[in-house]
Each structure stands twice: as structure tokens, then as C-alpha cells.
Coordinates of C-alpha atoms in Angstrom, one line a residue:
M1 CA 11.6 -26.8 -11.6
T2 CA 15.0 -26.2 -10.2
N3 CA 16.3 -25.3 -13.7
A4 CA 13.3 -23.0 -14.5
T5 CA 14.1 -19.4 -15.5
K6 CA 14.1 -17.0 -12.6
H7 CA 12.0 -13.9 -12.7
F8 CA 12.6 -10.8 -10.6
L9 CA 10.2 -7.8 -10.1
T10 CA 11.4 -4.3 -9.3
I11 CA 9.2 -1.5 -8.0
D12 CA 11.1 1.6 -9.0
N13 CA 9.5 4.5 -7.3
G14 CA 10.8 7.8 -8.6
G15 CA 9.9 11.4 -7.8
T16 CA 8.4 11.8 -11.3
N17 CA 7.3 8.4 -12.4
T18 CA 6.9 5.0 -10.7
K19 CA 7.7 1.9 -12.8
V20 CA 7.3 -1.9 -12.2
I21 CA 9.8 -3.9 -14.2
I22 CA 10.1 -7.6 -14.6
V23 CA 13.5 -9.0 -15.6
D24 CA 14.7 -12.6 -16.0
Q25 CA 17.9 -14.1 -14.8
D26 CA 19.6 -13.3 -18.1
G27 CA 18.7 -9.6 -18.0
R28 CA 15.8 -9.8 -20.5
Q29 CA 13.3 -7.1 -19.8
L30 CA 9.9 -8.8 -20.0
S31 CA 7.5 -6.0 -19.1
V32 CA 7.3 -2.5 -17.8
S33 CA 4.2 -0.8 -16.3
S34 CA 4.3 2.8 -15.1
F35 CA 2.3 5.7 -13.7
P36 CA 3.2 9.3 -12.9
T37 CA 4.0 10.2 -9.3
D38 CA 1.0 12.2 -8.1
A39 CA 2.8 15.0 -6.3
I40 CA 0.8 17.3 -3.9
E41 CA 1.9 20.9 -3.7
R42 CA -0.1 22.4 -0.8
R43 CA 2.4 25.3 -0.5
P44 CA 5.2 26.6 -2.6
G45 CA 8.3 24.5 -2.2
F46 CA 6.3 21.6 -0.7
R47 CA 6.3 18.3 -2.8
E48 CA 4.4 15.4 -1.1
V49 CA 2.7 12.2 -2.0
N50 CA -0.2 10.4 -0.4
P51 CA 0.9 7.0 0.8
G52 CA -2.4 5.3 0.4
Q53 CA -2.8 6.4 -3.2
M54 CA 0.8 5.4 -3.9
W55 CA 0.2 1.9 -2.6
R56 CA -3.0 1.5 -4.6
D57 CA -1.3 2.7 -7.8
I58 CA 1.7 0.4 -7.2
G59 CA -0.7 -2.6 -6.8
K60 CA -2.3 -1.8 -10.2
A61 CA 1.1 -1.4 -11.8
V62 CA 2.3 -4.7 -10.5
K63 CA -0.8 -6.5 -11.8
A64 CA -0.3 -4.8 -15.2
A65 CA 3.3 -5.8 -15.4
L66 CA 2.5 -9.4 -14.6
E67 CA -0.2 -9.5 -17.2
S68 CA 2.0 -7.9 -19.8
A69 CA 4.8 -10.4 -19.1
G70 CA 2.3 -13.4 -19.3
L71 CA 3.3 -14.4 -15.7
D72 CA 1.3 -15.0 -12.6
G73 CA 2.5 -14.0 -9.2
S74 CA 3.8 -17.5 -8.3
Q75 CA 6.4 -17.2 -11.1
I76 CA 8.2 -14.2 -9.5
D77 CA 11.2 -15.4 -7.5
G78 CA 12.1 -12.2 -5.8
V79 CA 10.8 -8.6 -5.3
V80 CA 13.0 -5.6 -4.8
P81 CA 12.1 -1.9 -4.1
V82 CA 14.1 0.8 -5.7
G83 CA 13.4 4.4 -4.7
H84 CA 14.4 8.0 -5.0
G85 CA 17.0 9.0 -2.5
K86 CA 16.3 11.3 0.4
G87 CA 12.9 12.8 1.1
L88 CA 11.1 11.6 4.1
Y89 CA 8.5 8.8 4.8
V90 CA 7.3 8.2 8.4
L91 CA 5.1 5.8 10.3
G92 CA 3.3 6.5 13.6
K93 CA 4.1 4.7 16.8
D94 CA 1.5 2.2 15.8
G95 CA 3.4 1.4 12.6
K96 CA 0.9 3.0 10.3
P97 CA 1.2 6.0 8.0
F98 CA -0.4 9.2 9.3
M99 CA 1.1 11.9 7.0
D100 CA 2.0 12.4 3.4
G101 CA 5.5 11.3 2.3
I102 CA 7.9 14.1 1.3
L103 CA 9.6 13.8 -2.1
S104 CA 13.2 14.6 -2.7
S105 CA 12.2 17.6 -4.8
D106 CA 10.8 19.3 -1.7
S107 CA 12.6 22.6 -0.8
R108 CA 10.7 23.8 2.3
A109 CA 13.8 23.5 4.5
A110 CA 16.2 25.4 2.3
D111 CA 17.1 28.0 5.0
L112 CA 17.7 25.3 7.6
A113 CA 19.9 23.3 5.1
N114 CA 22.0 26.4 4.4
E115 CA 22.4 27.0 8.2
F116 CA 23.6 23.5 8.8
E117 CA 25.8 23.4 5.8
S118 CA 27.7 26.5 7.1
R119 CA 28.7 24.2 10.1
V120 CA 29.2 21.0 8.2
A121 CA 32.8 20.7 9.2
E122 CA 31.6 19.7 12.6
I123 CA 30.0 16.4 11.3
Y124 CA 31.8 15.7 8.0
P125 CA 34.4 13.5 9.8
I126 CA 31.5 11.3 11.0
S127 CA 29.0 11.1 8.1
H128 CA 31.3 12.3 5.2
Q129 CA 28.2 14.1 3.8
H130 CA 27.4 17.7 3.0
V131 CA 23.9 18.9 4.1
M132 CA 21.1 18.9 1.5
V133 CA 17.7 20.4 1.8
M134 CA 15.9 17.1 1.2
Q135 CA 17.8 14.9 3.7
F136 CA 16.0 13.2 6.6
P137 CA 17.4 15.2 9.5
V138 CA 16.8 18.6 7.8
L139 CA 13.2 17.7 7.1
L140 CA 12.7 16.2 10.6
R141 CA 14.1 19.4 12.1
W142 CA 11.7 21.5 10.0
L143 CA 8.8 19.4 11.2
K144 CA 9.9 19.8 14.8
D145 CA 10.0 23.6 14.4
N146 CA 7.0 24.1 12.2
E147 CA 4.6 21.1 12.7
P148 CA 5.4 19.9 16.2
E149 CA 2.1 17.9 16.5
Q150 CA 3.1 15.8 13.5
Y151 CA 6.6 15.5 14.7
A152 CA 5.5 14.1 18.1
R153 CA 3.5 11.3 16.4
I154 CA 6.5 9.9 14.5
G155 CA 7.4 6.4 15.5
H156 CA 9.5 5.2 12.6
V157 CA 11.6 7.0 9.9
L158 CA 12.0 5.4 6.5
S159 CA 13.4 6.1 3.0
N160 CA 11.1 5.9 0.1
K161 CA 11.9 2.3 -1.0
D162 CA 12.0 1.1 2.6
F163 CA 8.5 2.6 3.1
I164 CA 7.3 0.6 0.1
R165 CA 8.9 -2.6 1.4
H166 CA 7.0 -2.1 4.6
F167 CA 3.7 -2.2 2.6
L168 CA 4.9 -5.4 0.9
T169 CA 6.1 -7.3 4.0
G170 CA 4.9 -5.5 7.2
E171 CA 8.6 -5.3 8.3
I172 CA 10.1 -1.9 9.4
L173 CA 13.7 -1.9 8.2
E174 CA 16.1 0.7 6.7
E175 CA 18.7 -0.1 4.1
R176 CA 22.2 1.2 5.0
G177 CA 23.0 2.9 1.7
D178 CA 19.9 5.1 1.8
A179 CA 20.5 6.0 5.5
S180 CA 24.1 6.9 4.8
G181 CA 23.1 9.2 2.0
N182 CA 20.8 11.0 4.5
N183 CA 23.5 12.2 6.9
L184 CA 22.5 9.7 9.7
V185 CA 25.3 7.1 9.5
N186 CA 28.9 7.1 10.7
L187 CA 30.7 5.9 7.5
E188 CA 33.5 4.4 9.5
T189 CA 31.2 2.1 11.5
G190 CA 28.2 1.8 9.1
E191 CA 25.8 2.5 12.0
Y192 CA 23.7 5.4 13.2
D193 CA 25.6 7.9 15.3
G194 CA 23.9 10.0 18.0
R195 CA 26.3 12.9 17.4
L196 CA 24.6 13.5 14.0
F197 CA 21.1 13.6 15.6
D198 CA 22.4 16.0 18.2
F199 CA 23.9 18.3 15.5
F200 CA 20.6 18.6 13.7
G201 CA 18.7 19.1 17.0
I202 CA 16.6 16.0 16.8
P203 CA 18.2 13.6 19.4
E204 CA 14.8 12.0 20.2
M205 CA 14.7 10.7 16.6
L206 CA 17.5 8.2 17.2
E207 CA 15.1 5.8 18.8
C208 CA 12.8 6.1 15.8
M209 CA 15.4 4.7 13.4
P210 CA 14.8 1.2 12.2
K211 CA 17.3 -1.6 12.2
L212 CA 19.8 -1.2 9.3
V213 CA 20.1 -3.9 6.6
S214 CA 22.2 -4.4 3.5
A215 CA 20.9 -4.2 0.0
T216 CA 20.9 -7.9 -0.8
D217 CA 19.4 -9.0 2.6
R218 CA 16.1 -10.8 2.6
C219 CA 13.7 -8.6 4.5
G220 CA 10.6 -10.7 4.8
S221 CA 8.1 -11.9 2.2
I222 CA 4.9 -10.8 0.6
T223 CA 2.0 -10.7 3.1
A224 CA -1.5 -11.8 2.3
E225 CA -2.6 -8.2 2.3
A226 CA 0.1 -7.2 -0.2
A227 CA -0.7 -10.3 -2.3
A228 CA -4.3 -9.2 -2.6
N229 CA -3.2 -5.7 -3.7
T230 CA -0.5 -6.6 -6.2
G231 CA -1.3 -10.1 -7.5
L232 CA 2.1 -11.4 -6.2
A233 CA 2.1 -14.7 -4.4
E234 CA 2.0 -14.6 -0.6
G235 CA 5.4 -15.7 0.7
T236 CA 7.5 -14.4 -2.3
P237 CA 10.9 -13.2 -1.0
V238 CA 11.5 -9.5 -0.7
Y239 CA 15.0 -8.1 -0.6
A240 CA 16.2 -4.8 0.9
G241 CA 16.8 -3.0 -2.3
L242 CA 18.6 0.3 -3.1
F243 CA 18.1 3.9 -4.0
D244 CA 18.1 4.7 -7.6
I245 CA 21.6 6.0 -8.0
D246 CA 23.0 2.8 -6.7
A247 CA 20.7 0.7 -8.9
C248 CA 21.8 2.5 -12.1
A249 CA 25.4 2.2 -11.2
L250 CA 25.1 -1.5 -10.7
A251 CA 23.1 -2.0 -13.9
T252 CA 25.8 -0.2 -15.9
G253 CA 28.6 -2.3 -14.3
V254 CA 30.1 0.6 -12.5
L255 CA 31.8 -1.5 -9.8
S256 CA 35.2 0.1 -9.4
D257 CA 36.8 3.5 -10.0
D258 CA 37.8 2.4 -13.5
I259 CA 34.3 3.5 -14.7
F260 CA 32.2 6.5 -13.8
S261 CA 28.4 6.4 -13.9
I262 CA 26.5 9.4 -15.2
T263 CA 22.7 9.8 -14.9
A264 CA 21.3 12.6 -17.0
G265 CA 17.7 13.1 -16.3
T266 CA 16.0 15.6 -14.0
W267 CA 19.1 15.3 -11.8
N268 CA 22.7 15.6 -12.9
I269 CA 24.3 12.6 -11.1
N270 CA 27.9 11.6 -11.4
V271 CA 29.4 8.8 -9.3
F272 CA 32.1 6.2 -8.9
P273 CA 32.8 3.5 -6.3
S274 CA 35.9 4.1 -4.2
K275 CA 38.0 2.4 -1.5
T276 CA 38.5 5.9 0.1
M277 CA 36.2 8.8 0.9
A278 CA 36.1 12.2 -0.7
P279 CA 37.4 15.0 1.6
L280 CA 35.3 17.9 2.8
D281 CA 36.9 20.4 0.3
G282 CA 36.1 18.1 -2.6
G283 CA 32.5 19.2 -2.7
C284 CA 31.3 15.6 -3.1
M285 CA 29.1 13.2 -1.1
N286 CA 30.0 9.8 0.2
S287 CA 27.6 6.9 0.9
V288 CA 27.6 3.1 1.4
F289 CA 27.6 1.2 -1.9
P290 CA 26.2 -2.3 -2.0
T291 CA 29.6 -3.8 -3.0
G292 CA 31.1 -2.6 0.3
N293 CA 32.9 0.4 -1.3
T294 CA 32.1 4.0 -0.8
L295 CA 30.1 5.7 -3.5
V296 CA 31.5 9.1 -4.2
E297 CA 28.8 11.4 -5.7
A298 CA 28.7 14.9 -7.3
S299 CA 25.2 15.9 -8.2
S300 CA 22.7 18.7 -8.7
P301 CA 19.3 19.3 -10.4
T302 CA 21.0 20.8 -13.5
S303 CA 20.5 18.2 -16.2
A304 CA 18.2 17.2 -19.0
G305 CA 15.0 18.5 -17.4
N306 CA 16.1 22.0 -18.5
L307 CA 15.5 21.1 -22.1
D308 CA 11.8 20.3 -21.8
Y309 CA 11.2 23.6 -20.0
V310 CA 13.0 25.6 -22.7
L311 CA 11.1 23.9 -25.5
R312 CA 7.8 24.7 -23.9
M313 CA 8.9 28.4 -23.4
M314 CA 9.8 28.7 -27.0
T315 CA 6.2 28.3 -28.2
A316 CA 3.2 30.5 -27.4
D317 CA 0.9 27.7 -26.5
G318 CA 3.4 25.9 -24.2
S319 CA 3.7 22.8 -26.4
K320 CA 7.2 21.5 -27.3
A321 CA 8.8 23.6 -30.1
A322 CA 10.1 20.5 -32.0
S323 CA 10.1 16.8 -31.8
Y324 CA 13.1 15.1 -30.3
D325 CA 13.8 13.5 -33.8
E326 CA 14.0 17.1 -35.2
L327 CA 16.2 18.2 -32.4
G328 CA 18.4 15.1 -33.0
A329 CA 18.7 16.0 -36.7
M330 CA 19.7 19.5 -35.7
L331 CA 22.4 18.2 -33.5
E332 CA 23.7 15.9 -36.2
R333 CA 23.9 18.7 -38.9
T334 CA 25.6 21.2 -36.5
D335 CA 28.8 21.0 -34.5
A336 CA 30.5 22.6 -31.5
K337 CA 31.2 25.8 -33.5
Y338 CA 27.5 26.3 -34.4
T339 CA 26.5 28.4 -31.4
D340 CA 28.5 31.0 -29.5
V341 CA 25.7 31.3 -26.9
L342 CA 26.1 29.7 -23.4
F343 CA 23.3 28.4 -21.2
F344 CA 23.4 28.0 -17.4
P345 CA 21.0 25.0 -16.7
F346 CA 19.9 26.2 -13.3
L347 CA 16.1 26.2 -13.8
Y348 CA 15.6 23.8 -10.9
G349 CA 18.7 24.6 -8.9
S350 CA 22.4 25.2 -9.3
N351 CA 25.7 23.4 -8.8
V352 CA 27.6 26.5 -8.0
N353 CA 26.1 29.4 -5.9
L354 CA 22.9 28.3 -4.3
D355 CA 21.2 31.6 -5.5
A356 CA 22.3 31.1 -9.2
E357 CA 19.5 30.8 -11.7
G358 CA 19.2 29.8 -15.4
A359 CA 20.4 32.2 -18.1
F360 CA 21.4 32.5 -21.7
I361 CA 24.7 34.4 -22.1
G362 CA 25.9 35.9 -25.4
L363 CA 22.6 36.6 -27.1
R364 CA 22.8 38.9 -30.1
S365 CA 20.2 40.1 -32.7
S366 CA 21.6 37.5 -35.1
S367 CA 21.1 34.6 -32.7
E368 CA 18.8 31.9 -34.1
R369 CA 16.4 29.6 -32.3
D370 CA 18.5 26.4 -33.1
Q371 CA 21.6 28.1 -31.7
L372 CA 19.8 28.6 -28.4
L373 CA 18.5 25.1 -28.4
R374 CA 22.0 23.7 -29.0
A375 CA 23.3 25.9 -26.3
V376 CA 20.9 24.2 -23.9
Y377 CA 22.2 20.8 -24.8
E378 CA 25.8 22.0 -24.4
G379 CA 25.0 23.8 -21.1
V380 CA 23.6 20.6 -19.6
V381 CA 26.8 18.7 -20.5
F382 CA 29.0 21.5 -19.1
A383 CA 27.1 21.2 -15.8
H384 CA 28.0 17.5 -15.9
R385 CA 31.6 18.3 -16.7
H386 CA 31.7 20.6 -13.7
H387 CA 30.8 17.6 -11.5
V388 CA 33.0 15.1 -13.3
E389 CA 36.0 17.4 -12.7
Q390 CA 35.1 17.3 -9.0
L391 CA 35.2 13.5 -9.1
L392 CA 38.5 13.6 -11.0
R393 CA 40.1 15.8 -8.4
V394 CA 39.1 13.2 -5.8
L395 CA 40.2 10.2 -7.8
G396 CA 43.4 11.7 -9.1
H397 CA 43.2 10.2 -12.6
K398 CA 40.8 9.7 -15.4
P399 CA 38.5 6.6 -15.6
K400 CA 38.7 4.3 -18.6
A401 CA 35.1 5.2 -19.6
I402 CA 31.8 6.8 -18.6
R403 CA 28.6 4.7 -18.5
I404 CA 25.6 6.9 -19.1
S405 CA 21.9 6.4 -18.3
G406 CA 18.8 8.6 -18.2
G407 CA 16.7 10.3 -20.9
V408 CA 19.9 11.5 -22.7
C409 CA 20.4 7.9 -24.0
N410 CA 17.5 8.4 -26.4
S411 CA 19.7 10.8 -28.4
D412 CA 22.9 9.5 -29.9
P413 CA 24.1 13.0 -30.9
W414 CA 23.7 14.1 -27.3
V415 CA 25.6 11.1 -25.9
Q416 CA 28.4 11.9 -28.5
M417 CA 28.4 15.5 -27.1
F418 CA 29.1 14.1 -23.6
A419 CA 32.1 12.1 -25.0
D420 CA 33.4 15.2 -26.8
V421 CA 32.9 17.6 -23.8
L422 CA 34.3 15.2 -21.2
N423 CA 37.1 13.9 -23.6
L424 CA 36.3 10.4 -22.5
P425 CA 34.7 7.3 -24.1
V426 CA 31.0 7.1 -23.2
E427 CA 29.1 3.8 -23.2
T428 CA 25.4 2.9 -23.0
V429 CA 23.8 -0.4 -22.0
A430 CA 21.2 -2.4 -23.8
V431 CA 18.4 -2.4 -21.2
T432 CA 16.3 0.8 -21.1
E433 CA 15.0 0.5 -17.5
L434 CA 18.3 0.6 -15.5
G435 CA 16.6 1.0 -12.1
G436 CA 14.7 -2.2 -12.8
L437 CA 17.8 -4.1 -13.9
G438 CA 19.7 -2.9 -10.9
G439 CA 16.9 -4.1 -8.6
A440 CA 16.8 -7.5 -10.4
M441 CA 20.6 -7.8 -10.0
C442 CA 20.1 -7.1 -6.2
A443 CA 17.5 -9.9 -6.0
A444 CA 19.7 -12.3 -8.1
V445 CA 22.6 -11.8 -5.7
G446 CA 20.4 -11.9 -2.6
S447 CA 18.8 -15.2 -3.6
G448 CA 22.2 -16.8 -4.3
L449 CA 21.7 -17.2 -8.0
Y450 CA 24.8 -15.1 -8.6
G451 CA 27.7 -14.9 -6.1
S452 CA 28.5 -11.2 -6.7
F453 CA 27.3 -8.1 -8.5
Q454 CA 30.1 -8.6 -11.0
E455 CA 28.8 -12.0 -11.8
A456 CA 25.2 -10.6 -12.0
F457 CA 26.4 -7.8 -14.4
D458 CA 28.2 -10.3 -16.6
N459 CA 25.1 -12.4 -16.9
M460 CA 22.4 -9.8 -16.9
S461 CA 23.7 -6.6 -18.6
K462 CA 25.2 -5.9 -22.0
L463 CA 26.9 -2.9 -23.4
A464 CA 25.0 -1.4 -26.4
K465 CA 27.2 1.4 -27.9
R466 CA 30.5 3.2 -27.3
F467 CA 31.1 6.8 -28.3
E468 CA 34.7 8.0 -28.7
P469 CA 35.6 11.7 -28.3
H470 CA 36.4 13.7 -31.4
A471 CA 39.5 15.7 -30.8
D472 CA 38.5 18.7 -33.0
Q473 CA 35.1 19.0 -31.2
T474 CA 36.8 18.6 -27.8
A475 CA 39.2 21.5 -28.5
V476 CA 36.2 23.8 -29.2
Y477 CA 34.3 22.6 -26.2
D478 CA 37.3 23.2 -24.0
R479 CA 37.3 26.9 -24.9
K480 CA 33.6 27.1 -24.4
F481 CA 33.8 25.4 -21.0
E482 CA 36.6 27.8 -19.9
A483 CA 34.3 30.7 -20.7
Y484 CA 31.4 29.0 -19.0
E485 CA 33.3 28.6 -15.8
A486 CA 34.9 32.1 -15.9
L487 CA 31.4 33.7 -16.2
L488 CA 30.1 31.7 -13.3
T489 CA 33.1 32.8 -11.2
A490 CA 32.5 36.5 -12.2
L491 CA 28.8 36.3 -11.4
D492 CA 29.3 34.6 -8.0
G493 CA 29.0 37.8 -6.0
G494 CA 25.9 39.0 -8.0
W495 CA 23.4 36.2 -7.5
A496 CA 22.4 37.4 -4.1
A497 CA 21.4 40.7 -5.5
L498 CA 19.2 39.0 -8.1
R499 CA 17.6 37.0 -5.3
D500 CA 17.0 40.1 -3.2
M501 CA 15.5 41.9 -6.1
Q502 CA 13.2 39.0 -6.9
N503 CA 12.1 38.8 -3.3
S504 CA 11.3 42.5 -3.2
L505 CA 8.8 42.3 -6.1
E506 CA 5.2 41.5 -5.6
R507 CA 4.4 38.2 -7.2

């Protein structure tokens, strides 16, 4: 039995979908089971999830994944939770859930976040984080101000995946990487810092923060109750896990500043591991990475999610205007000169002025539908380039390549566009569920099967394709990007007027 193949199960709980993935020690993806995250929107800007329903759905998905892989629970050697970053999940003083979890797409505390960000220089030397609307302390302060009865009941504060691990093991622990991405950890010491809690006006929450653990730490085992819900065997080891950005970076082998990781999905996420931290004026975030380095991040909700919305808007009945195969064919038969229309992919948020919203620029009576669609593809990549240039200013030199993940990987022409716009080689990996693979690598290292994440990557992940930039296309995109950035600069003082006008209208 000692030479039997090891199997690892990841519960990847995203803000849009939750997936259960089983991967073996060689990185083979044996099964995937998924269900949509059932978000509750009780008021505009609120995005919540019922913890009881989430746990029941996870149980069903784990059983389905085991069945699909032809395994029983006793054949799983380790379980790892991977979750969306930020948001807020709490337990009462009795260690039980009493309120809905808050997803990272929640925007109820936007005004508070803006207020705190205006003073971020006071805490940046401690946390090396900017303030975001969906971070723990911002949401906790909102609860303190607006729902004090709920706030008073809080006994423990957790990240999404740490909340799921509590259901699996009964233990209450917080993984350090997630906590550091939530503006609660001193990045010099790797521990909570009371000055951060004081800054956000929630000093009493310091005593509600669980013990910090590292991603590969064993954090208990499957309880009898969890075994009954999931079909996993009681006693199966459970490891701390990571938030999804870290998991995708590990799965794509982004382990040093030689390679950048890009995730192009609902969120536009661009990261690299660094031995130093990004400065305040760099506009980037810093957090603890499982290898011991700092993860430098530039991100915003300005990526591929914009395409689905535009496709729905272009048809009267709200269905998609074209299949992705048709869109891929359109991209292949056209090039960078095909459209002179620009698109700002700010339908869900912006990476410039907080008030900036989505727009087509350069429409004429001669503009055709496919020109607008190609402009959307290009606009998404320009938004990524905006962030990649932030990372380049921090690093001081170009990486050797980009490793890309997310829905964009389903379209080779779109990945080629990334290579052309960024003027860098772009690589994809063979496994489709990178969060699941990153979780499995975490369990493989935590269990001692592999001695490092580099060894785990070498054994469990394989590069699939490499896309080299085309110089003629890059030259055209450089001119387009220059215009894109110039227009954003020119509009910077006007977005507030748009917001004020919108607020004045009766909805």
C-alpha cells in the first residue's frame, strides 16, 4: 500500500461557482463536480451566501466527484480548501454560524473603503496593503456601524476557505496568506497587528481572530459529521489551503519573479512572487505567498466577464449573440488593425478612477458589430496591460514569460492577443482546473510526498502551449494602448460628474 497512487481532493469555493476536483500525485485530473454559488442579494450591493446551504451543496459535490473518479472516501489521502479571497465569514461565540457569509463581490462598504484608502499611508508600512471594499476590516466596521446586534455576536472571523475547513474538521484556524490579503497582518512579522484593528475602528475584533497557520500545515482531519455529509473517510488529513490567486499561481509554476501569473476571468488578476514588497505609490497589493516570498498583486474586476455582458446586450432576447467558436473564428480572420473602436471594460468596476464606468469610444456610423466585439476583447487585454505595467515598475525588468489561467484559455486567438499586447511570451498549462491543482500541490507538499512547491510543480503540472508575440501586431497595439491610456487620463476629472448625474436620476 505504501506505493499506491496518492489522491488529493480540493474544494474550490469561488464567488461564482464551487468545484470539487480530485487530482492524483502525477497531476492527473480524475474528476470535477461543480455547482453555482447561490448568491443572495437582499439589497443592492449586498452579495451573501447561506452557510448551511453551501455546506450541503459541498457535500453533494464531494460525493459526486468521488463517484465520477471511481473512488471511495478512504482512497483520498488529503483534502484542501481553496476559496475566494476577502469577503467575510463569521462564527458566533459558540463556534457556530449565525449569519450569512459575505462574498468578495459585495460592495456595501464602498464609502467606508474610500474613506480608509484616503488615509492608507498611515498603515501601509505595517500591512503593505491598500484598502478594498471587500476586505475583513472594512466589512466588520460596516457591521459595527449598521448592524451592531450582529456585530456583537461575532466570536470568530474567518476567510471563505477557512470557514469551509471548519465544517470539515471542527477546528477554527486562519491561513496566513488570506489574512495578509485582508489588511490584518503585519507583513514584517507575519502576525496580526493591533494597530491595524485600531485604524479601522474595530479593536475588539483582535480577540476574535483565530490562530494563524501556513498553507501546507495539517489542520485537523475529517470529522464523523463531515464524513457523513461528504462521503470522505473520518480521519482523512485536511491541510490549511490557500486563496484562489495563490492556488493558480502555484499550479502554473509561478514561483519566482521570472514568471508573472495572469488570471483572466471575472477578475483581472496579475501577480508575481517577490523577495521585496511593492511601495505605496506602486498601486499594488502585497500578501504572504506559500513559498515564503511576498506576492505582489495588481488586480481589478475588469476582465473577461465584460464579454458575456456585451454579448447579451447585443441581442434583443438577452441570449448570447454568437457562440465562442464563432467569436474565435472572427478573431482569427481579423487582426489588430480591424477595429479602431476602443472599449473600457469597467462594467463591474474600474482599475483607474473608482467612478469610471464601461464605454465604447470611437463609434461611427460605419462601425460594425464584429468591430465592437473585437474592441471588447482588446479592451480586456489593455486593462490587464495597465496592471502588468504596474508590476513591471515594481520589478524593474520584464519577466521571461506570462503564465495565464481563467476562461480566456479556452480561446487561442485571445491568448495570442495577450502575447501581442503585452509583448511577452504567454504560456498555458495542461490542466483545466488550476485551483484544484494548486490545492492538490498544497496537500502533496503538506503530506511530505514532495519536498517543495517546485518539486510538486515538476511532478504534477505540465505546460501545454506557448504563444510568442508578433512584432507587427504589437506595434499596432502599442498605438492603441497609448490612445486608451490618454483617453482615461483626459476623462479622469469627468467621471464624478457622470456619477452625480446618475445619482440624481430616479431609477
